[in-house]
Short mmCIF file of C-alpha atoms in Angstrom, two decimals:
data_model
loop_
_atom_site.label_atom_id
_atom_site.label_comp_id
_atom_site.label_asym_id
_atom_site.label_seq_id
_atom_site.Cartn_x
_atom_site.Cartn_y
_atom_site.Cartn_z
CA MET A 1458 18.36 3.39 3.99
CA ALA A 1459 17.06 4.19 0.56
CA GLU A 1460 15.37 1.20 -1.01
CA GLU A 1461 16.50 0.03 -4.38
CA ARG A 1462 14.35 1.19 -7.25
CA ARG A 1463 11.33 -1.08 -7.61
CA ILE A 1464 9.76 -0.99 -11.06
CA ARG A 1465 5.99 -0.49 -10.94
CA VAL A 1466 3.79 -1.64 -13.80
CA LEU A 1467 0.10 -1.06 -14.46
CA MET A 1468 -1.47 -3.89 -16.46
CA ALA A 1469 -4.66 -2.86 -18.13
CA LYS A 1470 -7.09 -4.21 -20.66
CA PRO A 1471 -8.77 -1.50 -22.66
CA GLY A 1472 -11.58 -2.45 -25.01
CA LEU A 1473 -14.44 -4.84 -24.84
CA ASP A 1474 -12.95 -8.28 -25.32
CA GLY A 1475 -12.92 -10.51 -22.27
CA HIS A 1476 -9.69 -12.39 -22.87
CA ASP A 1477 -7.26 -11.54 -20.12
CA ARG A 1478 -5.17 -14.70 -20.03
CA GLY A 1479 -2.26 -12.88 -21.65
CA ALA A 1480 -2.48 -9.96 -19.24
CA ARG A 1481 -2.60 -12.34 -16.27
CA VAL A 1482 0.34 -14.41 -17.44
CA LEU A 1483 2.37 -11.25 -17.85
CA THR A 1484 1.23 -9.94 -14.45
CA LEU A 1485 2.55 -13.04 -12.73
CA GLY A 1486 5.63 -13.19 -14.91
CA LEU A 1487 6.65 -9.62 -14.15
CA ARG A 1488 6.01 -10.21 -10.45
CA ASP A 1489 8.48 -13.07 -10.65
CA GLU A 1490 10.90 -10.68 -12.31
CA GLY A 1491 10.74 -8.55 -9.16
CA MET A 1492 8.31 -5.89 -10.32
CA GLU A 1493 5.23 -4.54 -8.58
CA VAL A 1494 2.32 -5.11 -10.91
CA ILE A 1495 -1.03 -3.42 -10.44
CA TYR A 1496 -3.73 -5.32 -12.24
CA THR A 1497 -6.85 -3.34 -13.06
CA GLY A 1498 -8.98 -5.90 -14.84
CA LEU A 1499 -11.15 -6.04 -17.91
CA ARG A 1500 -12.85 -3.41 -20.01
CA GLN A 1501 -11.04 -0.29 -18.96
CA THR A 1502 -11.51 2.99 -20.76
CA PRO A 1503 -8.35 4.93 -21.70
CA ASP A 1504 -9.13 7.74 -19.23
CA LYS A 1505 -9.53 5.27 -16.36
CA ILE A 1506 -6.20 3.70 -17.25
CA VAL A 1507 -4.55 7.12 -17.30
CA GLU A 1508 -5.94 8.07 -13.87
CA ALA A 1509 -4.83 4.77 -12.37
CA ALA A 1510 -1.36 5.16 -13.88
CA ILE A 1511 -1.06 8.66 -12.40
CA GLN A 1512 -2.20 7.72 -8.90
CA GLU A 1513 -0.10 4.58 -8.80
CA ASP A 1514 2.91 6.47 -10.19
CA VAL A 1515 3.95 3.59 -12.40
CA ASP A 1516 7.01 3.39 -14.63
CA VAL A 1517 5.22 1.34 -17.25
CA VAL A 1518 1.68 0.89 -18.56
CA GLY A 1519 1.10 -2.45 -20.25
CA LEU A 1520 -1.93 -2.56 -22.53
CA SER A 1521 -3.47 -5.75 -23.82
CA CYS A 1522 -6.14 -5.75 -26.45
CA LEU A 1523 -7.54 -8.58 -28.52
CA SER A 1524 -10.55 -6.86 -30.00
CA GLY A 1525 -8.81 -5.01 -32.79
CA ALA A 1526 -9.45 -1.56 -31.35
CA HIS A 1527 -5.81 -0.97 -30.41
CA ARG A 1528 -5.30 1.60 -33.17
CA TYR A 1529 -7.71 3.84 -31.34
CA LEU A 1530 -7.30 2.80 -27.67
CA PHE A 1531 -3.51 2.65 -27.28
CA PRO A 1532 -2.78 6.16 -28.60
CA GLU A 1533 -5.58 7.52 -26.38
CA VAL A 1534 -3.68 6.30 -23.33
CA VAL A 1535 -0.41 7.84 -24.52
CA GLU A 1536 -2.18 11.11 -25.23
CA GLY A 1537 -3.92 11.10 -21.84
CA LEU A 1538 -0.66 10.56 -19.99
CA ARG A 1539 0.93 13.38 -21.93
CA GLU A 1540 -1.93 15.74 -21.11
CA ARG A 1541 -1.56 14.94 -17.41
CA GLY A 1542 2.16 15.63 -17.46
CA ALA A 1543 3.22 12.01 -17.20
CA GLN A 1544 4.84 11.62 -20.60
CA ASP A 1545 7.78 9.90 -18.92
CA VAL A 1546 5.68 6.77 -18.35
CA MET A 1547 6.55 3.97 -20.77
CA VAL A 1548 3.62 2.48 -22.69
CA ILE A 1549 3.86 -1.00 -24.17
CA GLY A 1550 1.20 -3.05 -25.91
CA GLY A 1551 0.31 -6.62 -26.64
CA GLY A 1552 -2.48 -8.82 -27.93
CA ILE A 1553 -3.61 -9.55 -31.44
CA ILE A 1554 -1.98 -6.76 -33.36
CA ALA A 1555 -1.32 -6.86 -37.08
CA LYS A 1556 2.31 -6.28 -38.11
CA GLU A 1557 1.23 -3.39 -40.34
CA ASP A 1558 -0.13 -1.56 -37.30
CA ILE A 1559 3.09 -1.57 -35.33
CA PRO A 1560 4.78 1.36 -37.12
CA PHE A 1561 1.56 3.36 -36.70
CA LEU A 1562 1.41 2.62 -32.95
CA LYS A 1563 5.08 3.51 -32.49
CA GLU A 1564 4.53 6.75 -34.29
CA LYS A 1565 1.71 7.44 -31.85
CA GLY A 1566 4.05 7.01 -28.91
CA ILE A 1567 3.69 3.35 -27.95
CA ASP A 1568 7.20 2.31 -27.00
CA ALA A 1569 7.00 -1.34 -27.96
CA VAL A 1570 4.55 -4.01 -29.09
CA PHE A 1571 4.88 -7.63 -28.03
CA GLY A 1572 2.89 -10.27 -29.88
CA PRO A 1573 1.59 -13.62 -28.60
CA GLY A 1574 4.33 -16.02 -27.59
CA THR A 1575 6.86 -13.39 -26.54
CA PRO A 1576 8.81 -14.76 -23.56
CA VAL A 1577 8.13 -12.83 -20.35
CA LYS A 1578 11.86 -12.50 -19.81
CA GLU A 1579 12.20 -10.57 -23.05
CA ILE A 1580 9.52 -8.11 -21.97
CA ALA A 1581 11.03 -7.75 -18.51
CA ASN A 1582 14.45 -7.07 -19.97
CA TYR A 1583 13.01 -4.52 -22.36
CA ILE A 1584 11.32 -2.73 -19.43
CA ARG A 1585 14.45 -2.74 -17.31
CA GLU A 1586 16.59 -1.39 -20.12
CA ASN A 1587 14.19 1.21 -21.42
CA ALA A 1588 12.05 2.54 -18.57
CA LYS A 1589 12.38 6.27 -18.94
CA ARG A 1590 11.96 7.32 -15.36
CA LYS A 1591 14.85 7.55 -12.98
CA MET B 1288 10.13 21.86 -1.86
CA GLU B 1289 8.34 22.55 -5.13
CA MET B 1290 6.65 19.18 -5.39
CA VAL B 1291 5.15 19.59 -1.93
CA GLN B 1292 3.78 23.02 -2.84
CA LYS B 1293 2.18 21.60 -5.96
CA MET B 1294 0.69 18.73 -3.99
CA LEU B 1295 -0.73 21.10 -1.39
CA ALA B 1296 -2.24 23.12 -4.23
CA GLY B 1297 -4.07 19.99 -5.38
CA SER B 1298 -1.80 18.26 -7.92
CA ASP B 1299 -2.44 14.54 -7.79
CA LEU B 1300 0.56 13.86 -10.00
CA SER B 1301 2.81 15.51 -7.41
CA LEU B 1302 1.09 13.58 -4.62
CA ALA B 1303 1.70 10.32 -6.48
CA ARG B 1304 5.37 11.12 -6.98
CA LEU B 1305 5.84 12.16 -3.36
CA ILE B 1306 4.34 8.84 -2.28
CA THR B 1307 6.92 7.08 -4.43
CA LEU B 1308 9.73 8.98 -2.71
CA VAL B 1309 8.37 8.06 0.71
CA GLU B 1310 7.97 4.44 -0.36
CA ARG B 1311 11.56 4.36 -1.50
CA ASP B 1312 12.76 6.03 1.68
CA ALA B 1313 14.52 8.61 -0.49
CA PRO B 1314 16.93 11.14 1.06
CA GLU B 1315 14.28 13.86 0.60
CA VAL B 1316 11.85 12.20 3.02
CA PRO B 1317 12.71 14.21 6.15
CA GLU B 1318 12.31 17.42 4.19
CA ILE B 1319 8.98 16.28 2.74
CA MET B 1320 7.59 15.19 6.09
CA GLY B 1321 8.78 18.39 7.69
CA SER B 1322 7.12 20.62 5.15
CA ILE B 1323 3.75 18.85 5.24
CA TYR B 1324 3.68 18.80 9.03
CA PRO B 1325 1.75 22.10 9.44
CA HIS B 1326 -0.93 20.72 7.12
CA LEU B 1327 -1.72 17.58 9.08
CA GLY B 1328 -4.55 16.75 11.42
CA ASN B 1329 -7.67 17.04 9.34
CA ALA B 1330 -8.12 13.46 8.14
CA HIS B 1331 -9.60 10.57 10.07
CA PHE B 1332 -7.62 7.35 9.52
CA VAL B 1333 -9.60 4.14 9.28
CA GLY B 1334 -7.79 0.81 9.09
CA PHE B 1335 -9.30 -2.39 7.69
CA THR B 1336 -7.85 -5.73 8.59
CA GLY B 1337 -8.90 -9.35 8.68
CA PRO B 1338 -8.24 -12.58 6.80
CA PRO B 1339 -7.58 -12.45 3.05
CA GLY B 1340 -10.66 -12.89 0.89
CA GLY B 1341 -12.96 -11.47 3.52
CA GLY B 1342 -14.13 -8.67 1.27
CA LYS B 1343 -12.06 -5.79 2.63
CA SER B 1344 -11.51 -4.17 -0.76
CA THR B 1345 -15.17 -4.39 -1.68
CA LEU B 1346 -16.17 -3.00 1.69
CA VAL B 1347 -13.73 -0.12 1.29
CA ASP B 1348 -15.14 0.51 -2.17
CA ARG B 1349 -18.75 0.68 -0.96
CA LEU B 1350 -17.89 2.71 2.11
CA THR B 1351 -16.06 5.18 -0.11
CA ALA B 1352 -19.28 5.61 -2.10
CA VAL B 1353 -21.17 6.39 1.13
CA MET B 1354 -18.57 8.97 2.13
CA ARG B 1355 -18.59 10.56 -1.32
CA ARG B 1356 -22.38 10.91 -1.22
CA ARG B 1357 -21.92 12.92 1.94
CA GLY B 1358 -19.39 15.14 0.24
CA PHE B 1359 -16.25 13.84 1.93
CA SER B 1360 -13.06 13.26 -0.01
CA VAL B 1361 -11.34 9.92 0.42
CA GLY B 1362 -7.80 8.56 0.16
CA ILE B 1363 -7.28 4.83 -0.03
CA VAL B 1364 -4.09 2.89 0.68
CA ALA B 1365 -4.46 -0.74 -0.37
CA CYS B 1366 -1.71 -3.13 0.66
CA ASP B 1367 -0.71 -6.50 -0.75
CA PRO B 1368 2.24 -8.73 0.06
CA THR B 1369 5.67 -8.59 -1.57
CA SER B 1370 7.04 -11.93 -2.71
CA PRO B 1371 9.89 -12.98 -0.42
CA PHE B 1372 11.50 -14.73 -3.38
CA SER B 1373 11.43 -12.28 -6.26
CA GLY B 1374 10.70 -9.02 -4.44
CA GLY B 1375 7.83 -8.48 -6.85
CA ALA B 1376 4.15 -8.17 -6.06
CA VAL B 1377 0.72 -8.35 -7.60
CA LEU B 1378 -1.40 -5.49 -6.35
CA GLY B 1379 -5.00 -6.37 -7.03
CA ASP B 1380 -7.18 -4.45 -4.59
CA ARG B 1381 -7.81 -1.64 -7.01
CA ILE B 1382 -9.79 -3.96 -9.25
CA ARG B 1383 -12.68 -3.82 -6.73
CA MET B 1384 -12.72 -0.03 -6.70
CA GLN B 1385 -13.34 0.78 -10.33
CA GLN B 1386 -16.36 2.99 -9.77
CA HIS B 1387 -14.10 5.64 -8.27
CA TYR B 1388 -11.36 5.80 -10.92
CA LEU B 1389 -12.54 9.01 -12.51
CA ASP B 1390 -13.66 10.70 -9.29
CA LYS B 1391 -11.22 13.45 -8.33
CA GLY B 1392 -12.43 13.09 -4.75
CA VAL B 1393 -10.95 9.61 -4.47
CA PHE B 1394 -7.24 8.87 -4.61
CA ILE B 1395 -6.26 5.20 -4.58
CA ARG B 1396 -2.73 3.95 -4.07
CA SER B 1397 -1.67 0.33 -4.01
CA MET B 1398 1.34 -0.54 -1.90
CA ALA B 1399 3.42 -3.68 -1.60
CA THR B 1400 4.68 -4.58 1.87
CA ARG B 1401 8.33 -4.58 0.68
CA GLY B 1402 10.57 -5.03 3.71
CA SER B 1403 7.84 -5.19 6.33
CA ARG B 1404 6.78 -8.47 7.87
CA GLY B 1405 3.47 -7.30 9.26
CA GLY B 1406 0.41 -6.46 7.24
CA LEU B 1407 1.45 -2.87 6.70
CA PRO B 1408 4.36 -1.58 4.58
CA ARG B 1409 6.86 0.43 6.56
CA ALA B 1410 6.16 3.51 4.47
CA ALA B 1411 2.38 3.34 4.95
CA ARG B 1412 2.38 5.83 7.81
CA GLY B 1413 4.16 8.41 5.73
CA VAL B 1414 1.77 7.81 2.86
CA ILE B 1415 -1.36 8.33 4.94
CA LYS B 1416 0.16 11.59 6.18
CA LEU B 1417 0.64 12.75 2.61
CA LEU B 1418 -3.03 11.99 1.95
CA ASP B 1419 -3.95 13.96 5.07
CA ALA B 1420 -1.88 16.92 3.90
CA PHE B 1421 -3.48 16.60 0.47
CA GLY B 1422 -6.75 17.43 2.24
CA ARG B 1423 -8.55 14.10 2.32
CA ASP B 1424 -11.32 13.90 4.92
CA PHE B 1425 -10.98 10.16 5.33
CA VAL B 1426 -8.00 7.94 4.70
CA LEU B 1427 -8.90 4.26 4.45
CA VAL B 1428 -6.06 1.80 4.85
CA GLU B 1429 -6.49 -1.79 3.87
CA THR B 1430 -3.90 -4.20 5.24
CA VAL B 1431 -2.66 -7.41 3.72
CA GLY B 1432 -4.75 -9.34 6.18
CA VAL B 1433 -2.63 -12.11 7.57
CA GLY B 1434 -4.28 -12.47 10.93
CA GLN B 1435 -2.27 -12.13 14.06
CA THR B 1436 0.47 -9.80 12.95
CA GLU B 1437 -1.82 -6.94 12.14
CA LEU B 1438 -1.11 -4.81 15.16
CA ASP B 1439 0.72 -2.18 13.11
CA ILE B 1440 -2.58 -0.95 11.78
CA MET B 1441 -3.91 -0.23 15.24
CA GLU B 1442 -1.02 2.12 15.83
CA ALA B 1443 -1.44 3.90 12.52
CA ALA B 1444 -5.24 4.19 12.44
CA ASP B 1445 -7.73 6.16 14.52
CA THR B 1446 -10.46 3.61 13.97
CA THR B 1447 -9.65 -0.03 13.32
CA VAL B 1448 -12.24 -2.16 11.57
CA VAL B 1449 -11.78 -5.93 11.71
CA VAL B 1450 -13.52 -7.68 8.83
CA LEU B 1451 -14.45 -11.33 9.31
CA VAL B 1452 -16.51 -13.82 7.30
CA PRO B 1453 -18.83 -16.55 8.61
CA GLU B 1454 -16.30 -19.23 7.66
CA ALA B 1455 -13.95 -17.68 10.21
CA GLY B 1456 -16.14 -19.07 12.98
CA ASP B 1457 -13.62 -21.47 14.36
CA THR B 1458 -10.72 -19.10 14.17
CA ILE B 1459 -12.27 -17.01 16.91
CA GLN B 1460 -10.40 -19.16 19.35
CA THR B 1461 -7.10 -18.26 17.81
CA MET B 1462 -7.75 -14.54 17.74
CA LYS B 1463 -8.61 -14.17 21.35
CA ALA B 1464 -5.42 -12.26 21.97
CA GLY B 1465 -4.91 -10.80 18.52
CA LEU B 1466 -7.46 -9.20 16.26
CA LEU B 1467 -10.10 -9.26 18.94
CA GLU B 1468 -8.28 -6.70 21.01
CA ILE B 1469 -7.41 -4.24 18.28
CA ALA B 1470 -10.90 -3.85 16.79
CA ASP B 1471 -12.89 -0.68 17.35
CA ILE B 1472 -15.56 -2.04 15.05
CA PHE B 1473 -16.26 -5.62 13.99
CA VAL B 1474 -17.75 -6.40 10.64
CA VAL B 1475 -19.07 -9.83 9.74
CA ASN B 1476 -19.09 -9.57 5.96
CA LYS B 1477 -20.71 -11.98 3.49
CA ALA B 1478 -23.54 -12.10 5.99
CA ASP B 1479 -25.82 -13.91 3.56
CA ARG B 1480 -23.79 -17.02 4.18
CA GLU B 1481 -24.56 -19.59 6.78
CA GLY B 1482 -23.10 -18.99 10.20
CA ALA B 1483 -23.00 -15.19 10.05
CA ASP B 1484 -25.47 -14.66 12.88
CA TYR B 1485 -23.74 -17.26 14.98
CA LEU B 1486 -20.35 -15.62 14.50
CA GLY B 1487 -21.84 -12.22 15.33
CA MET B 1488 -23.37 -13.56 18.51
CA GLU B 1489 -20.22 -15.28 19.56
CA LEU B 1490 -18.24 -12.08 19.05
CA GLU B 1491 -20.70 -10.03 21.08
CA GLN B 1492 -20.52 -12.50 23.92
CA MET B 1493 -16.78 -12.46 23.95
CA LEU B 1494 -16.71 -8.67 23.91
CA ARG B 1495 -19.08 -8.47 26.81
CA MET B 1496 -16.77 -10.67 28.82
CA SER B 1497 -13.70 -8.58 28.16
CA SER B 1498 -12.85 -5.84 30.58
CA ARG B 1499 -11.48 -3.19 28.28
CA GLU B 1500 -11.92 0.50 28.96
CA SER B 1501 -15.54 1.49 28.85
CA SER B 1502 -15.78 4.69 26.83
CA TRP B 1503 -16.18 2.59 23.72
CA GLN B 1504 -17.79 -0.80 23.29
CA ALA B 1505 -16.85 -2.25 19.90
CA PRO B 1506 -20.03 -2.86 17.93
CA VAL B 1507 -20.53 -5.94 15.78
CA LEU B 1508 -22.05 -5.21 12.37
CA THR B 1509 -23.16 -7.58 9.66
CA THR B 1510 -22.67 -6.53 6.05
CA GLN B 1511 -22.95 -7.80 2.51
CA ALA B 1512 -20.49 -5.48 0.86
CA ILE B 1513 -21.11 -6.86 -2.61
CA ASN B 1514 -24.83 -6.01 -2.29
CA ASP B 1515 -24.11 -2.74 -0.51
CA ILE B 1516 -25.98 -3.88 2.59
CA GLY B 1517 -24.80 -2.56 5.94
CA THR B 1518 -22.26 -0.05 4.61
CA GLU B 1519 -24.28 2.97 5.67
CA GLU B 1520 -24.38 1.60 9.23
CA LEU B 1521 -20.64 1.01 9.09
CA TYR B 1522 -20.10 4.62 8.13
CA GLN B 1523 -22.24 5.79 11.04
CA GLU B 1524 -20.31 3.68 13.52
CA ILE B 1525 -17.04 5.11 12.23
CA GLU B 1526 -18.42 8.63 12.72
CA ARG B 1527 -19.65 7.72 16.19
CA HIS B 1528 -16.25 6.32 17.13
CA ARG B 1529 -14.57 9.44 15.84
CA GLU B 1530 -16.81 11.60 18.02
CA VAL B 1531 -16.13 9.51 21.10
CA LEU B 1532 -12.39 9.71 20.46
CA ARG B 1533 -12.63 13.45 20.13
CA ASP B 1534 -14.92 14.06 23.09
CA THR B 1535 -12.94 11.91 25.48
CA GLY B 1536 -9.65 13.48 24.44
CA ARG B 1537 -8.35 10.13 23.33
CA LEU B 1538 -7.75 11.30 19.79
CA SER B 1539 -5.16 13.87 20.79
CA LEU B 1540 -3.64 11.41 23.22
CA ARG B 1541 -3.37 8.91 20.41
CA ARG B 1542 -1.73 11.43 18.13
CA GLN B 1543 0.78 12.24 20.86
CA GLU B 1544 1.65 8.58 21.16
CA GLN B 1545 1.96 8.26 17.40
CA ARG B 1546 4.32 11.22 17.18
CA LYS B 1547 6.46 9.87 19.96
CA GLY B 1548 6.59 6.43 18.38
CA GLU B 1549 7.58 7.82 15.01
CA PHE B 1550 10.32 9.95 16.49
CA ILE B 1551 11.94 7.01 18.18
CA GLU B 1552 11.39 4.67 15.25
CA THR B 1553 12.94 7.07 12.77
CA ILE B 1554 16.03 7.48 14.90
CA GLU B 1555 16.25 3.76 15.44
CA GLN B 1556 16.00 3.03 11.73
CA GLY B 1557 18.59 5.64 10.86
CA ILE B 1558 21.09 4.37 13.39
CA ARG B 1559 20.53 0.76 12.45
CA ALA B 1560 20.98 1.42 8.74
CA ARG B 1561 24.21 3.33 9.26
CA LEU B 1562 25.55 0.85 11.71
CA LEU B 1563 24.83 -2.04 9.37
CA GLU B 1564 26.76 -0.28 6.64
CA LEU B 1565 29.76 0.10 8.90
CA VAL B 1566 29.51 -3.44 10.12
CA GLU B 1567 29.55 -4.73 6.58
CA ARG B 1568 32.80 -2.92 5.93
CA ASP B 1569 34.45 -4.11 9.12
CA GLY B 1570 36.99 -6.85 8.49
CA ARG B 1571 37.01 -8.23 12.04
CA LEU B 1572 33.29 -8.62 12.03
CA MET B 1573 33.28 -10.28 8.64
CA ALA B 1574 35.80 -12.79 9.98
CA SER B 1575 33.50 -13.64 12.90
CA LEU B 1576 30.58 -13.90 10.50
CA GLU B 1577 32.46 -16.45 8.46
CA ARG B 1578 33.20 -18.54 11.53
CA VAL B 1579 29.53 -18.43 12.51
CA GLU B 1580 28.48 -19.43 9.03
CA LYS B 1581 30.81 -22.42 9.07
CA GLY B 1582 29.52 -23.43 12.48
CA GLU B 1583 32.90 -23.04 14.19
CA VAL B 1584 31.38 -20.83 16.86
CA ASP B 1585 27.76 -20.32 17.92
CA PRO B 1586 26.04 -17.05 16.99
CA TYR B 1587 25.50 -15.93 20.57
CA SER B 1588 29.07 -16.27 21.76
CA ALA B 1589 30.32 -14.65 18.57
CA SER B 1590 28.02 -11.66 18.97
CA MET B 1591 28.98 -11.27 22.62
CA GLU B 1592 32.61 -11.10 21.53
CA ILE B 1593 31.69 -8.17 19.30
CA LEU B 1594 29.39 -6.40 21.74
CA THR B 1595 31.87 -6.53 24.62
CA ASN B 1596 34.77 -5.33 22.50
CA LYS B 1597 34.89 -1.66 23.44
CA THR B 1598 37.57 -0.59 20.98
CA LEU B 1599 35.56 -2.07 18.16
CA LEU B 1600 32.37 -0.22 19.15
CA GLN B 1601 34.24 3.01 19.68
CA GLY B 1602 35.82 2.66 16.27
CA TRP B 1603 32.39 2.44 14.70
CA LEU B 1604 31.12 5.43 16.61
CA ALA B 1605 34.12 7.46 15.53
CA GLU B 1606 33.49 6.50 11.95
CA LEU B 1607 29.83 7.46 12.26
CA GLU B 1608 30.96 10.81 13.60
CA ARG B 1609 33.32 11.34 10.68
CA GLU B 1610 30.64 10.55 8.11
CA ARG B 1611 28.18 13.03 9.45
#
C-alpha cells in the first residue's frame, strides 16, 4: 500500500567556486540516512536550482557555497521558490559562511546554516525534524 | 481533483506534486489516474536501457535537444537505484541534462527504484502517463541499466533503445536472450573508442540470424553522444519506428496489452497488500512463521499447512469483506 514518506533533497552548488567535496560528502551521507538525494553539480544559477527543485518536488534544497557569494545567491533561491509557489520547501546552506552572515541569511528565509565539520547525522536529524512538507 | 485540473492547464508545480503522490502510491492515485485517462494517448514513450556508464543520460540530453529544435516538448524520467540497506538513493542523471533546466518544454524527473527489483521503479508507468496527460510529445525513460532484468521497460515503452559501449563486446554472449530481444533500436555509444565498429557488425549479424517478426528490423546506430554525433539519426529512427508501429496497427495493439496488464497488476497489488496486512495480524500464522524461523519446520510444508486450511482462508476473506 502507501509507501512511507521518503525525504527528497536537492543538493546544489550555486556560484563559481569548484569545490564540491562538501556537497558530495553530504549527498552520500544523506543517502545513507535513507533520503533520496538529487545532485545537480557545480556552478548552478539560482533560477536553475529553483526549476530543478520544483520538477523534482523536493522537501529540502541544500546549498553549498565557498566563494563568498552566499549573501546574494542563497536568498535568490528562497525568493525564487516563493515566487513559484513552493515556499514550503526547506532551504539549508553550508560552506564557508561567516558567523555574522547567519542572522542575515535566516532573516532572508534560509532555515539553517551548517558550517564545515558539522556531522551528517546532525543535518539529517534537523531535516527530519523540521521539513515543512507533509 | 483540483491538482489534476491545474496540471492539465499547464502547472508544472502541480505535475511535480502529482508525481510524488503516484510515487508514494497515495490513496488518491486511482482518482488521479482516472481523471487523466481521457487526456492520454498523445505522447510517444521511448525507453533507454543498457549497462551503467554507457552514456544513456548524455544521449537522452542530446536527443532532447534534437526534439526541441523540431518544436516537440519532452518529458524525461531518469531512474537510479535505491540502496537496499538505507533505502536512500543518489539520483545523478540530471547532472548531464543541465542545458534544459530553464526550458519550459522539458520536464525532468529523477526517480529511485524504491521497492522494484528491475531497472524501473514500480511507479514509473504512472509517472509517464502523467507526463503524457501534461501534453508532452515525447516521454524519454532512462532505466537504471542493470542488464538482464530490464524487461519492464519494453512493456512500458513504445520504442526501446538499447545503449551499448564498445567495451561491452564480450557481453554480447550473455545478452543473447535478454537485451538483444527487447531492442527496437541499438545504439553503440562512445563510438570513437576501439571496437565500436566490431561490436556494431557483430550485432547486425546476430540480428540477421534471428527470426523475429519482419515489420521492423532493429537498426544498429553508432553515436558519440558527448560530441553530439549520431543523435539526429537516432531521432529519425525513433520517428520511423513510431510510424511503422502506427501503420501496422501494432501501436494500438500494444496499448491494449498495456491496459490489460495494468488492470490485472493493480488488482494483484491491491489484494496482496491487503492480504499481507491481515496475515501479519493473524496469530496462527505468526506462530507458524516462528517455527519456520527457528527451523523446526521447512517453509514449504508450513505454507502448505496454511494454504490448505480452509477455515483460515475463509476467515481472511470475511475480514477483507468487513473492511471494505
